mmCIF file of N, CA and C in Angstrom:
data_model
loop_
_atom_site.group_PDB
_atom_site.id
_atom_site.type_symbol
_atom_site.label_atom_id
_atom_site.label_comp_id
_atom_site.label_asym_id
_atom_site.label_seq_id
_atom_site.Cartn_x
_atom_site.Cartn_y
_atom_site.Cartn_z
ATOM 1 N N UNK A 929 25.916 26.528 44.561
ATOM 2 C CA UNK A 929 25.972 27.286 43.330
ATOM 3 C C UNK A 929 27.213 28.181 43.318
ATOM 4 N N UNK A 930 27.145 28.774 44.696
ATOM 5 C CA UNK A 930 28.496 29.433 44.172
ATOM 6 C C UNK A 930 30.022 28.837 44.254
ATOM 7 N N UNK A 931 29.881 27.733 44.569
ATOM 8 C CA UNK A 931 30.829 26.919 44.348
ATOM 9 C C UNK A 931 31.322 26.561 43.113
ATOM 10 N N UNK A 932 30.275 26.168 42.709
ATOM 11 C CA UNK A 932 30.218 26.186 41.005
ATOM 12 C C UNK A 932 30.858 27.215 40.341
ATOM 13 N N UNK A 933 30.662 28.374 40.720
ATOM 14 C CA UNK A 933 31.228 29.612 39.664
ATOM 15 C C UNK A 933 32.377 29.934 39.966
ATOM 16 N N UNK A 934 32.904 29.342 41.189
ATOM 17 C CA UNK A 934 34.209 29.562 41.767
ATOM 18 C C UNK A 934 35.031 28.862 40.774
ATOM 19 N N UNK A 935 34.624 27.625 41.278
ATOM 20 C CA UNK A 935 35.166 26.585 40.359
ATOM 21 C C UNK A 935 35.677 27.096 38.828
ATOM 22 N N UNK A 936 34.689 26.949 38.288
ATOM 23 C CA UNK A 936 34.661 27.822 36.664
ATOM 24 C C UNK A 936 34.925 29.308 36.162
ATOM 25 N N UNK A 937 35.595 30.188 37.483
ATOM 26 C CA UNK A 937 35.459 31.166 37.358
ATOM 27 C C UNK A 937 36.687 31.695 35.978
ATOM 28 N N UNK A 938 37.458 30.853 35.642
ATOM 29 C CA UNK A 938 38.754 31.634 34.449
ATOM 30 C C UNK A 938 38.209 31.241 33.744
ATOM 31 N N UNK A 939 36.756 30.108 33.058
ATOM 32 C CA UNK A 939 36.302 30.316 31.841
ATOM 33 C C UNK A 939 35.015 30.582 31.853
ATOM 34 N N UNK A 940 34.224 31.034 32.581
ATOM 35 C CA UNK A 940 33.037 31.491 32.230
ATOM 36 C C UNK A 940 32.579 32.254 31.407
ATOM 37 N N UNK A 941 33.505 33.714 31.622
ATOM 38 C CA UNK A 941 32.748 34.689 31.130
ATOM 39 C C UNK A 941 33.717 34.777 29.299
ATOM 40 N N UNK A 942 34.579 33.876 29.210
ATOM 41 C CA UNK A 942 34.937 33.238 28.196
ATOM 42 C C UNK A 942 34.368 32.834 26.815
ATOM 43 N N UNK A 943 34.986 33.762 25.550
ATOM 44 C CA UNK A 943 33.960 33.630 24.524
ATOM 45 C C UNK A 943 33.771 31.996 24.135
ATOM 46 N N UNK A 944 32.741 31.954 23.740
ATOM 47 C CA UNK A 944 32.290 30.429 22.566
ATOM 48 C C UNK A 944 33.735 30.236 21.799
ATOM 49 N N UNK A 945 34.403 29.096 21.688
ATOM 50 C CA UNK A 945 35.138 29.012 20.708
ATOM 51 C C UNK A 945 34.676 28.308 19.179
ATOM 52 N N UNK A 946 34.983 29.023 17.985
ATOM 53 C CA UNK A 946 34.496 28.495 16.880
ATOM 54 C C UNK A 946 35.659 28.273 15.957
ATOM 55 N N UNK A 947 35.833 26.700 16.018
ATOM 56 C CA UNK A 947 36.939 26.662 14.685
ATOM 57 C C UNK A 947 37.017 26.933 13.577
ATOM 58 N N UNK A 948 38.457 27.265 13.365
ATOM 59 C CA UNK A 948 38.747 27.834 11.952
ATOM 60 C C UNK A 948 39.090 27.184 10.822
ATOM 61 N N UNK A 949 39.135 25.706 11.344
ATOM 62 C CA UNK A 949 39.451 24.358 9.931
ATOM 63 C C UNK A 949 37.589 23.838 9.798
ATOM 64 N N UNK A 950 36.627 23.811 10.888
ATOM 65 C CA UNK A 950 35.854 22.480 10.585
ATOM 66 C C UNK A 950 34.712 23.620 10.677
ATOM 67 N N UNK A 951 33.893 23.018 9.404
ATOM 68 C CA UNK A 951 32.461 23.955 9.242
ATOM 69 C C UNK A 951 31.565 23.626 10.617
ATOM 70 N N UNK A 952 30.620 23.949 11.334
ATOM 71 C CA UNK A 952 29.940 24.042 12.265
ATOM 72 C C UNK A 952 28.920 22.853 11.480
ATOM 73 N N UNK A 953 28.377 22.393 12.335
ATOM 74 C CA UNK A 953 27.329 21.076 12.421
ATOM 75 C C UNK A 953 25.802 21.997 12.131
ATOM 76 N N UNK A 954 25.600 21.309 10.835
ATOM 77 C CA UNK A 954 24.339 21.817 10.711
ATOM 78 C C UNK A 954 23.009 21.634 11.990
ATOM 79 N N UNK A 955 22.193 23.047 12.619
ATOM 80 C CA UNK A 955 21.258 22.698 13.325
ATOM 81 C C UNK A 955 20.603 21.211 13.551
ATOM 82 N N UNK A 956 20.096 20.642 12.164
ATOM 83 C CA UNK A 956 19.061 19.387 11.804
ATOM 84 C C UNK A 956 19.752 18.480 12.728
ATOM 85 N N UNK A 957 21.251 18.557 12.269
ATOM 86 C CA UNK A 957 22.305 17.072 12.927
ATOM 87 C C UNK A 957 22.504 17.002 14.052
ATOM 88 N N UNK A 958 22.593 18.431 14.415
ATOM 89 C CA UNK A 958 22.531 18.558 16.050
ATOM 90 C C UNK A 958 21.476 18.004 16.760
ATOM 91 N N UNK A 959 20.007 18.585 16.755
ATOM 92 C CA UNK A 959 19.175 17.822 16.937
ATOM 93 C C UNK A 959 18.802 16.456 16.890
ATOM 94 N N UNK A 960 19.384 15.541 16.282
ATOM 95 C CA UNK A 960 19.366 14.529 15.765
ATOM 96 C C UNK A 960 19.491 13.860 16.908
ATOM 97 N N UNK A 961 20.864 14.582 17.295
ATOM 98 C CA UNK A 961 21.630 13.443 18.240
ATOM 99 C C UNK A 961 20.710 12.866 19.723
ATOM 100 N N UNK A 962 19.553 13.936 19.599
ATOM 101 C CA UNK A 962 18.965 13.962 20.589
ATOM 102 C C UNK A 962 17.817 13.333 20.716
ATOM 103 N N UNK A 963 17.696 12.867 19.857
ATOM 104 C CA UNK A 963 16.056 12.269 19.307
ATOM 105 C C UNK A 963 16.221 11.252 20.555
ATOM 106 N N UNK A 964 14.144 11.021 20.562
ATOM 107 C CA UNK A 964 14.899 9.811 21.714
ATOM 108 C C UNK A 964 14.783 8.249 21.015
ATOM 109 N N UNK A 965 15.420 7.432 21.939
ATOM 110 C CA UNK A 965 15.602 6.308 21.716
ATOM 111 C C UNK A 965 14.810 5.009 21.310
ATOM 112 N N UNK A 966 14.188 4.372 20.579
ATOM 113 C CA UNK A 966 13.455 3.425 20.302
ATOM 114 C C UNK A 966 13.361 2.264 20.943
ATOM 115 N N UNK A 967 13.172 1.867 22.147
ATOM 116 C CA UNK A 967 13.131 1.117 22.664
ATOM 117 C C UNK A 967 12.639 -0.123 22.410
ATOM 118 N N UNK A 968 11.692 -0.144 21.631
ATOM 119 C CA UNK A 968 10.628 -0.991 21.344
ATOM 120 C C UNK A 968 10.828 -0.787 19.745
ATOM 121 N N UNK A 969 11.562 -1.367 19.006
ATOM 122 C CA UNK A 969 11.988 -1.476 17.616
ATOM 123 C C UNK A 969 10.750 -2.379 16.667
ATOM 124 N N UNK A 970 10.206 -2.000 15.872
ATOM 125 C CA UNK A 970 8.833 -2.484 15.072
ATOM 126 C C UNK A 970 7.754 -2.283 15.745
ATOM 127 N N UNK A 971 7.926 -1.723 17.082
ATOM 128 C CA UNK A 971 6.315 -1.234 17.558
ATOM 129 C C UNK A 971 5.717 0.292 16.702
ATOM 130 N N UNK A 972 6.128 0.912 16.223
ATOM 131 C CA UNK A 972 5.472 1.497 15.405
ATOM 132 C C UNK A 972 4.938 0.795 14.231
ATOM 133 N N UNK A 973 5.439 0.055 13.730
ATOM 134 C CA UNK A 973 5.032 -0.359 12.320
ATOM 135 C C UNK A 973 3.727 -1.485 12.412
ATOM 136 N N UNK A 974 4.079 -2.036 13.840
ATOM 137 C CA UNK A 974 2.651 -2.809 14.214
ATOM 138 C C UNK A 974 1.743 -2.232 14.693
ATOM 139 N N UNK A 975 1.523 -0.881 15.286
ATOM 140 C CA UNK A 975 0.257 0.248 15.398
ATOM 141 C C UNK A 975 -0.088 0.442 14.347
ATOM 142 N N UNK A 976 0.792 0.992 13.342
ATOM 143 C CA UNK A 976 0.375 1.499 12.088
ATOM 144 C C UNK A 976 -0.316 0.462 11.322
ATOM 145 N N UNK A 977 0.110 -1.041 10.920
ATOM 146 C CA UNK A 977 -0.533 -1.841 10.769
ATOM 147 C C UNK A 977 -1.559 -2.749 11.418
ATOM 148 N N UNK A 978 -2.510 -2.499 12.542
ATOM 149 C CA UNK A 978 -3.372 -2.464 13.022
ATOM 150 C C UNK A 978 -4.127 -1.436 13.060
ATOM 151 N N UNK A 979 -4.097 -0.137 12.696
ATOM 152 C CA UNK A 979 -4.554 0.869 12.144
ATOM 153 C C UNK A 979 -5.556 0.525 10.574
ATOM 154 N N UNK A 980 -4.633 -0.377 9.945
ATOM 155 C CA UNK A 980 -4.972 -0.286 8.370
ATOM 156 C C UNK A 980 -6.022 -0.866 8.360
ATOM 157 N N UNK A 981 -7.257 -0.441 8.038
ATOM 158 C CA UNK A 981 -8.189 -1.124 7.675
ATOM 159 C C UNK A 981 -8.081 -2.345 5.967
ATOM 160 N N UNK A 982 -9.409 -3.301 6.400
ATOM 161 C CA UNK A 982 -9.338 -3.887 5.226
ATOM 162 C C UNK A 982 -10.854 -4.189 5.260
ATOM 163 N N UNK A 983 -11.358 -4.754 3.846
ATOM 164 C CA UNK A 983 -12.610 -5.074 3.709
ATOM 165 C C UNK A 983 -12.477 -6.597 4.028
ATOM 166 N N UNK A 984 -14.338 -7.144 4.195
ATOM 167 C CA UNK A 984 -13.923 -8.475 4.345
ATOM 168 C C UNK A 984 -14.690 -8.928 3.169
ATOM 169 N N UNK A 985 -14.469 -9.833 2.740
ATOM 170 C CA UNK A 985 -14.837 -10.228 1.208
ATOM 171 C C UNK A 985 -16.245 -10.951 1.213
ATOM 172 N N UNK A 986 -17.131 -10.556 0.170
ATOM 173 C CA UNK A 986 -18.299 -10.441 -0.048
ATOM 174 C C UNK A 986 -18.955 -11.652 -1.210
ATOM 175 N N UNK A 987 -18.994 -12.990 -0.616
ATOM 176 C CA UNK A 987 -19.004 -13.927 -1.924
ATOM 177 C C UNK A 987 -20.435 -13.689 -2.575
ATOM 178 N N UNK A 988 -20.640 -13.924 -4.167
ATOM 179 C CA UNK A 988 -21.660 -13.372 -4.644
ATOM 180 C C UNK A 988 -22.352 -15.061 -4.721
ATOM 181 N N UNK A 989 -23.974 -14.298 -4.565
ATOM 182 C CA UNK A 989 -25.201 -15.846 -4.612
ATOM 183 C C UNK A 989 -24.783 -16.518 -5.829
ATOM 184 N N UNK A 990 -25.676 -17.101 -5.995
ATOM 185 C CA UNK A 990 -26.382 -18.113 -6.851
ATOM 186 C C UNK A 990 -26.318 -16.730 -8.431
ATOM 187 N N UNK A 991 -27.514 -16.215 -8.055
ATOM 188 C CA UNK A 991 -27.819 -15.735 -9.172
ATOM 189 C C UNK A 991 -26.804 -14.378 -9.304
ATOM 190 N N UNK A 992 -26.076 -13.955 -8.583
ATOM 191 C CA UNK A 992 -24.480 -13.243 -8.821
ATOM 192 C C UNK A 992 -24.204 -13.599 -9.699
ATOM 193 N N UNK A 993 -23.701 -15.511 -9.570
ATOM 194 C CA UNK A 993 -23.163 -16.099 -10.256
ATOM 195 C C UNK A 993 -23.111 -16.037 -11.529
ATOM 196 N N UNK A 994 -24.098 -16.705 -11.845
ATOM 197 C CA UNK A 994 -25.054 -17.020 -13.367
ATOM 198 C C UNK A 994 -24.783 -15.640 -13.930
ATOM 199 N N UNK A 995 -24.989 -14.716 -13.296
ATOM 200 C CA UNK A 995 -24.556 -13.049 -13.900
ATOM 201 C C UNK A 995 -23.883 -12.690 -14.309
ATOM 202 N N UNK A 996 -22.547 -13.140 -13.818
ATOM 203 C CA UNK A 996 -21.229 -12.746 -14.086
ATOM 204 C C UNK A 996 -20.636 -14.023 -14.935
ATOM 205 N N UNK A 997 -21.308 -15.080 -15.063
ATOM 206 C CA UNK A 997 -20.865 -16.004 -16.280
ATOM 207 C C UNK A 997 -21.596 -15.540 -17.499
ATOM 208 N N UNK A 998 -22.218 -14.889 -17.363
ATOM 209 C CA UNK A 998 -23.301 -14.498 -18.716
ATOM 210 C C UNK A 998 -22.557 -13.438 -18.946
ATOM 211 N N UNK A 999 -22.135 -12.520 -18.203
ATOM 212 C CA UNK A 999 -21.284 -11.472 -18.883
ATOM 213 C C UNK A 999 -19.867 -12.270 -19.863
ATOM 214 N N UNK A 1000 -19.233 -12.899 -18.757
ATOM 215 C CA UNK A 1000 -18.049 -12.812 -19.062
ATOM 216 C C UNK A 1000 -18.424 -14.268 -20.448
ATOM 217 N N UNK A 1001 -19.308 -14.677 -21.072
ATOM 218 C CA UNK A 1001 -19.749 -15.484 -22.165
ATOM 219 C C UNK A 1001 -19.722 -14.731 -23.220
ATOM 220 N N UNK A 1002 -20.450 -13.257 -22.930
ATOM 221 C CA UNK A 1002 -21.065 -12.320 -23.494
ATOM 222 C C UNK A 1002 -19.677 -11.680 -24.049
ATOM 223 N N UNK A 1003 -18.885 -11.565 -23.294
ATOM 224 C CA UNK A 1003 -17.599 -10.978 -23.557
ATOM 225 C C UNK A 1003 -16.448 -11.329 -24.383
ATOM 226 N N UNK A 1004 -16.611 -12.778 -24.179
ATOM 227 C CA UNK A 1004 -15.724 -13.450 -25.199
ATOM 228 C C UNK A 1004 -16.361 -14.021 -26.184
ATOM 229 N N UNK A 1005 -17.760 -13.808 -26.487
ATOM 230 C CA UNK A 1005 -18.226 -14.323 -28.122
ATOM 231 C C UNK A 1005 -18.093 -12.455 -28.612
ATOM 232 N N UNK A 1006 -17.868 -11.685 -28.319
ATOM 233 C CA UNK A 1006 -17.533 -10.327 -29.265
ATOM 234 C C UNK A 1006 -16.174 -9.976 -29.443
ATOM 235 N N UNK A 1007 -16.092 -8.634 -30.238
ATOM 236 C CA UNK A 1007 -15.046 -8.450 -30.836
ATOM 237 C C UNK A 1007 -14.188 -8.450 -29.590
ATOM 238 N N UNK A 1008 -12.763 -9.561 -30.318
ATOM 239 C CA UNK A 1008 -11.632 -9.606 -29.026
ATOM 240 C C UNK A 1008 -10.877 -7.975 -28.615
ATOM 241 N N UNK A 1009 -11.609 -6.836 -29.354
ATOM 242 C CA UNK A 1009 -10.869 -5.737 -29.117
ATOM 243 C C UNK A 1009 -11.604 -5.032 -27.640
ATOM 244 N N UNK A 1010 -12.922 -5.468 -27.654
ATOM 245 C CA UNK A 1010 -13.761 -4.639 -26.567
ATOM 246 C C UNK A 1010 -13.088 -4.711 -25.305
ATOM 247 N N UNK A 1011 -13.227 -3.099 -24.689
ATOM 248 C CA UNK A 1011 -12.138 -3.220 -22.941
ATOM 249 C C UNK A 1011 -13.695 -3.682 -21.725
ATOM 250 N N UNK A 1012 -12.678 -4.016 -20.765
ATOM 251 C CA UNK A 1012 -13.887 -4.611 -19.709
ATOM 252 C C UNK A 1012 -12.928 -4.028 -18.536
ATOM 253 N N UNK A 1013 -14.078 -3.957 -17.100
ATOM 254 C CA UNK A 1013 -13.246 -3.779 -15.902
ATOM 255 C C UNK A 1013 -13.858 -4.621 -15.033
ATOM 256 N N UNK A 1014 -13.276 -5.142 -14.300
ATOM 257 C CA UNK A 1014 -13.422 -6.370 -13.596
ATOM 258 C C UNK A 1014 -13.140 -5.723 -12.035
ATOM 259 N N UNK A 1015 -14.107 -6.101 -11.035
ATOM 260 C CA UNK A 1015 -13.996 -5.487 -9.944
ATOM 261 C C UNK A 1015 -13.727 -6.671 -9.159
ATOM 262 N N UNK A 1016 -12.326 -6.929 -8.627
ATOM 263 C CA UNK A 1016 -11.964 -8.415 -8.306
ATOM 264 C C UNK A 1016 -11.476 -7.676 -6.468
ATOM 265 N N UNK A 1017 -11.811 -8.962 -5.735
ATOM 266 C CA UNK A 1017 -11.034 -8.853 -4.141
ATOM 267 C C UNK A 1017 -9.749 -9.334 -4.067
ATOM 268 N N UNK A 1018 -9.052 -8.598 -3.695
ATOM 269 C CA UNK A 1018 -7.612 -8.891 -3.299
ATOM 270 C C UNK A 1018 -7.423 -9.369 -2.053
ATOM 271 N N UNK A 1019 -6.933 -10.657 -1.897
ATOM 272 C CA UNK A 1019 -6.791 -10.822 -0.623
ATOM 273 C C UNK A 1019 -5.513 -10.247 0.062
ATOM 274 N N UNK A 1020 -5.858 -9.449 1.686
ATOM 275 C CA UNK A 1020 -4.491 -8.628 2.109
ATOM 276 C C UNK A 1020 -3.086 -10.028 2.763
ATOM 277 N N UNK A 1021 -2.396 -9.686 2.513
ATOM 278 C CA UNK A 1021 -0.788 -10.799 2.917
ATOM 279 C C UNK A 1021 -0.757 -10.544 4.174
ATOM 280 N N UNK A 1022 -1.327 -9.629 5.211
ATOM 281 C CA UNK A 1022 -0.417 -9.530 6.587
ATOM 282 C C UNK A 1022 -1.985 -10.050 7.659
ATOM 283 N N UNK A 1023 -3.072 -9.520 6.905
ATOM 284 C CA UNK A 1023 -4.018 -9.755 7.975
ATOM 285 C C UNK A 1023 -5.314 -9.758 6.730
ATOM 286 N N UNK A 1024 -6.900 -10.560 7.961
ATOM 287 C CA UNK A 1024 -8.106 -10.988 7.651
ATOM 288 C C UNK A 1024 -8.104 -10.110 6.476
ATOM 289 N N UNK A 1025 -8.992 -10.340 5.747
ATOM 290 C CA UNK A 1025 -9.994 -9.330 4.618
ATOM 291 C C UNK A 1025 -8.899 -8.629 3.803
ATOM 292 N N UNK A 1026 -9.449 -7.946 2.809
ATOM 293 C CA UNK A 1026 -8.692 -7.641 1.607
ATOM 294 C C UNK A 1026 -9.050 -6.590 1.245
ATOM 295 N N UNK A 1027 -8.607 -5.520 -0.088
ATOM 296 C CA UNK A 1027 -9.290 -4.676 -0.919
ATOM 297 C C UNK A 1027 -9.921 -4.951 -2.087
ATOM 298 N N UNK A 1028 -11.004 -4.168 -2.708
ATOM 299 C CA UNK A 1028 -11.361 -4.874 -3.925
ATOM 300 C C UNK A 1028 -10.893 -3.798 -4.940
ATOM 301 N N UNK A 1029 -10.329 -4.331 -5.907
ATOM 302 C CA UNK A 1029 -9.801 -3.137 -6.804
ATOM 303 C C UNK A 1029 -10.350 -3.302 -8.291
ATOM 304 N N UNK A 1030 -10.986 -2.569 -8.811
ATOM 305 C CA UNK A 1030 -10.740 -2.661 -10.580
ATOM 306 C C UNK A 1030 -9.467 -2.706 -11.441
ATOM 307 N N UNK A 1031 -9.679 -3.802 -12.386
ATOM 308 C CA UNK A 1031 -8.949 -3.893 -13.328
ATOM 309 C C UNK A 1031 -9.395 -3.985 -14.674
ATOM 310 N N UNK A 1032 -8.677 -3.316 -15.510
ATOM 311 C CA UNK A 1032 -9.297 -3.108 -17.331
ATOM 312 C C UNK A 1032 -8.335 -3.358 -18.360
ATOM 313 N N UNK A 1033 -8.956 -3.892 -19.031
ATOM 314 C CA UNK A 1033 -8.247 -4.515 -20.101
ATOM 315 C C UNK A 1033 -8.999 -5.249 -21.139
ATOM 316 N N UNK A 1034 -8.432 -6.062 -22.176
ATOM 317 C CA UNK A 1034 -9.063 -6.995 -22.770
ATOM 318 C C UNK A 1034 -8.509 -8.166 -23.008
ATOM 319 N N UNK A 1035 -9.282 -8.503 -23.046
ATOM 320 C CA UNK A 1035 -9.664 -9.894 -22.640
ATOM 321 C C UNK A 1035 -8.610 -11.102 -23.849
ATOM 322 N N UNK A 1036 -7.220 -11.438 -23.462
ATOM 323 C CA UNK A 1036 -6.199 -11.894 -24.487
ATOM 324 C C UNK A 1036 -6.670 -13.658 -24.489
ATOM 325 N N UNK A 1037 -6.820 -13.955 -23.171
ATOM 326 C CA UNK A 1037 -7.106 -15.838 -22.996
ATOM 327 C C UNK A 1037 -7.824 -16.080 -21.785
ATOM 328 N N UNK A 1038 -8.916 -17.199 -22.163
ATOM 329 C CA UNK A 1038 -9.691 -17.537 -21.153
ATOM 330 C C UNK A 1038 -9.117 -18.771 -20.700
ATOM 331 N N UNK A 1039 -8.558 -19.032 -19.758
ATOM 332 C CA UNK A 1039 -8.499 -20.306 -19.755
ATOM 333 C C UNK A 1039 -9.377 -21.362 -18.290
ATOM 334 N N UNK A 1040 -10.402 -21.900 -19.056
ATOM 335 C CA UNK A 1040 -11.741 -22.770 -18.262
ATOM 336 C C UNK A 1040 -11.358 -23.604 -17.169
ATOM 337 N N UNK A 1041 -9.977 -24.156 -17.485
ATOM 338 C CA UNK A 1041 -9.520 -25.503 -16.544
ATOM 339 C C UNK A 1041 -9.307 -24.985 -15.030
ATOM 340 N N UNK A 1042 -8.344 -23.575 -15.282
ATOM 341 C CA UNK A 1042 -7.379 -23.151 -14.168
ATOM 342 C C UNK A 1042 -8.680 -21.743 -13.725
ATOM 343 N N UNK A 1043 -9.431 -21.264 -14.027
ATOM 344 C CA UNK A 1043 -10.509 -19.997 -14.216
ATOM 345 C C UNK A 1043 -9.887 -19.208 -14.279
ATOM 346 N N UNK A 1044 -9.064 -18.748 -15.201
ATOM 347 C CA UNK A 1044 -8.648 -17.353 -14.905
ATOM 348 C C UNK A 1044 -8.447 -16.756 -16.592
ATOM 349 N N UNK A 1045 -8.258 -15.570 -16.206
ATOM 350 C CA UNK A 1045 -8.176 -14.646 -17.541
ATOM 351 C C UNK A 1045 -6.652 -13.832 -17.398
ATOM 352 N N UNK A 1046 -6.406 -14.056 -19.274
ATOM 353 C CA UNK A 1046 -5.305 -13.385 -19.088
ATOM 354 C C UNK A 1046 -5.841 -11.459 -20.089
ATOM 355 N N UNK A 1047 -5.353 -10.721 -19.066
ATOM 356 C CA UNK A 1047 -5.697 -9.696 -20.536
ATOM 357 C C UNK A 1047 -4.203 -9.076 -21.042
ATOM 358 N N UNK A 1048 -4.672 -7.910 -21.934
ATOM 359 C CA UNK A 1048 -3.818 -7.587 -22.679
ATOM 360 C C UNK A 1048 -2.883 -6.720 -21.868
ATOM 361 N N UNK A 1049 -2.581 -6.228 -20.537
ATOM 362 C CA UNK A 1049 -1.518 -5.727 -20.113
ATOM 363 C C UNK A 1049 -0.944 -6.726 -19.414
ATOM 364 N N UNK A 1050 -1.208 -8.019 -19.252
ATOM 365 C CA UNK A 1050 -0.292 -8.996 -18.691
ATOM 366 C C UNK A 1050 -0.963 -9.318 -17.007
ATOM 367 N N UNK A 1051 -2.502 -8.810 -16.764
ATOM 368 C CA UNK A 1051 -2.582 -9.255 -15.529
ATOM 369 C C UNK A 1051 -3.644 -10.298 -15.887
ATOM 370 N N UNK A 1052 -3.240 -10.896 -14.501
ATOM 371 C CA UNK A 1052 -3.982 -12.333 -14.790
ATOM 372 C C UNK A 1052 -5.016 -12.570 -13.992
ATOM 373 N N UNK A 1053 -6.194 -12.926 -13.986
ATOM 374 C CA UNK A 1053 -7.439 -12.183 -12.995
ATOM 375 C C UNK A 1053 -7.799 -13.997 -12.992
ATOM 376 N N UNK A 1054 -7.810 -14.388 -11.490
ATOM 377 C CA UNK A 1054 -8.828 -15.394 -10.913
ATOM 378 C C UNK A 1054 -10.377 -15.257 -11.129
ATOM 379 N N UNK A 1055 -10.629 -15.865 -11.915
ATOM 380 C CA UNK A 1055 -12.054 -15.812 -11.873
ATOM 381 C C UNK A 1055 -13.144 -15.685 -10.523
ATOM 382 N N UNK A 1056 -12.481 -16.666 -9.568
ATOM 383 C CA UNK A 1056 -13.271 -16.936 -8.171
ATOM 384 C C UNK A 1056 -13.270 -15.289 -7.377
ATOM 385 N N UNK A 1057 -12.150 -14.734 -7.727
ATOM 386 C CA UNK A 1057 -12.432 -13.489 -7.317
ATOM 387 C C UNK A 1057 -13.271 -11.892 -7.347
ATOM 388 N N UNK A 1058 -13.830 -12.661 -8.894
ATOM 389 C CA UNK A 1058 -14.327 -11.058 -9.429
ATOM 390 C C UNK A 1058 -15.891 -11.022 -9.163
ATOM 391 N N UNK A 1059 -16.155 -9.739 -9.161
ATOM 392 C CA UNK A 1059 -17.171 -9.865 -8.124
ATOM 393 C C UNK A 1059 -18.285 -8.878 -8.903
ATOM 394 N N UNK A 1060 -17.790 -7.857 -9.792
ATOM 395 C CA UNK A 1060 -17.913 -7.477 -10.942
ATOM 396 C C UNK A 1060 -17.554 -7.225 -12.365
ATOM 397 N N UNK A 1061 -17.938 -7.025 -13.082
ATOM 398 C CA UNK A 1061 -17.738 -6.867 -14.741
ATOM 399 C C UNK A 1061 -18.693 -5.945 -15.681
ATOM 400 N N UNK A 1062 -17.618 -5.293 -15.822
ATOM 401 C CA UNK A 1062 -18.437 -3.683 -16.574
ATOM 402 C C UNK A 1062 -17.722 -3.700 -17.695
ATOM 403 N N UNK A 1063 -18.799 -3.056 -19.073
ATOM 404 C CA UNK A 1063 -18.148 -2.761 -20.230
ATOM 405 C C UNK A 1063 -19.238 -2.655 -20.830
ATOM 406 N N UNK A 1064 -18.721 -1.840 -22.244
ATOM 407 C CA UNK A 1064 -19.595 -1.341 -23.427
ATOM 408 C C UNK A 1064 -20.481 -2.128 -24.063
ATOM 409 N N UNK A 1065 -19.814 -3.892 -24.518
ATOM 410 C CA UNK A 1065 -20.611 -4.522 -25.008
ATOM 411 C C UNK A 1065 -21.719 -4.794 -24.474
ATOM 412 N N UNK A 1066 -22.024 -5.205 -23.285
ATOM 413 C CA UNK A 1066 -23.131 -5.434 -22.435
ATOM 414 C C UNK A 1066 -24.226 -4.264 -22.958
ATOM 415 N N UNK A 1067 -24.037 -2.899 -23.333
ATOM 416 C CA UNK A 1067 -24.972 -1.678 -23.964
ATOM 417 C C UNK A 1067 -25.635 -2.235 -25.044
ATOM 418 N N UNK A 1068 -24.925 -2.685 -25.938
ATOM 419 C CA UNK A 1068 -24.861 -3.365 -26.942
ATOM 420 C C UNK A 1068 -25.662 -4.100 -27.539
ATOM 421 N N UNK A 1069 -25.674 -5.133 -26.340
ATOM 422 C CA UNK A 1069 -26.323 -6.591 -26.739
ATOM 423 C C UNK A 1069 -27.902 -6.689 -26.370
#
C-alpha cells in the first residue's frame, strides 16, 4: 500500500479535473455503462413467457350446441340493428390453450358454408369458437 501512494504521490491529493468544452455525462449514462451483461440473450423473454398463463378451451355438449344455434337463429330472424356479444376462445400463437374474449357487434353476414359471422365493425367470428351469445333480443322473445 504504501508503495502505491509513493507511486501516485504528485497526483493524489490533486483536484478532480472538470472540462471546460464538454458537459459532464449525465448520472443515468454513467450507470449504464455498468449494467451487467446478458449472457443468455432471450432468456428473459422465455421466463416471462412461461410465466403467462392461458386457459384451455372448453368445447360445449350436445345441448350447448342446439343453444347457441337457437340463439344465433333467433338473432338473425330480428331486427338486423340488434347488438350481440359473443364470448368466443382465442387460440394463443406461442403455446397450448388460449383466452376467451367477448366480442359485440351486429350481426352484418352469416355465412353457413364457411361458419362464420361477419359484424358491423369488421370482425369476423368463427362460429366453432363461440362458446357464448348474449343480447337483448333473447329478453324479448
Amino acid at each position: 500500500m504504501n508503495d502505491a501512494k509513493e507511486r501516485y504521490a504528485d497526483i493524489i491529493d490533486r483536484p478532480h479535473h472538470v472540462s471546460r468544452t464538454h458537459a459532464q455525462m449525465p448520472t443515468e449514462n454513467r450507470a449504464a455503462q455498468f449494467a451487467p451483461f446478458a449472457a443468455l440473450t432471450g432468456y428473459d423473454d422465455l421466463i416471462r413467457e412461461s410465466e403467462r398463463e392461458t386457459e384451455q378451451r372448453i368445447l360445449p355438449d350436445e345441448n350447448a350446441r342446439e343453444e347457441l344455434d337457437a340463439k344465433l337463429l333467433c338473432l338473425l330472424r330480428t331486427d338486423p340493428s340488434e347488438s350481440a356479444a359473443f364470448t368466443v376462445f382465442v387460440p394463443d400463437d406461442k403455446k397450448a390453450g388460449g383466452a376467451y374474449e367477448t366480442v359485440s357487434g351486429r350481426i352484418v353476414r352469416f355465412d353457413a358454408f364457411y361458419g362464420m359471422l361477419i359484424l358491423d365493425n369488421g370482425q369476423v367470428i368463427d362460429l366453432s369458437t363461440v362458446v357464448s351469445i348474449e343480447s337483448e333480443a333473447f329478453n324479448r322473445v
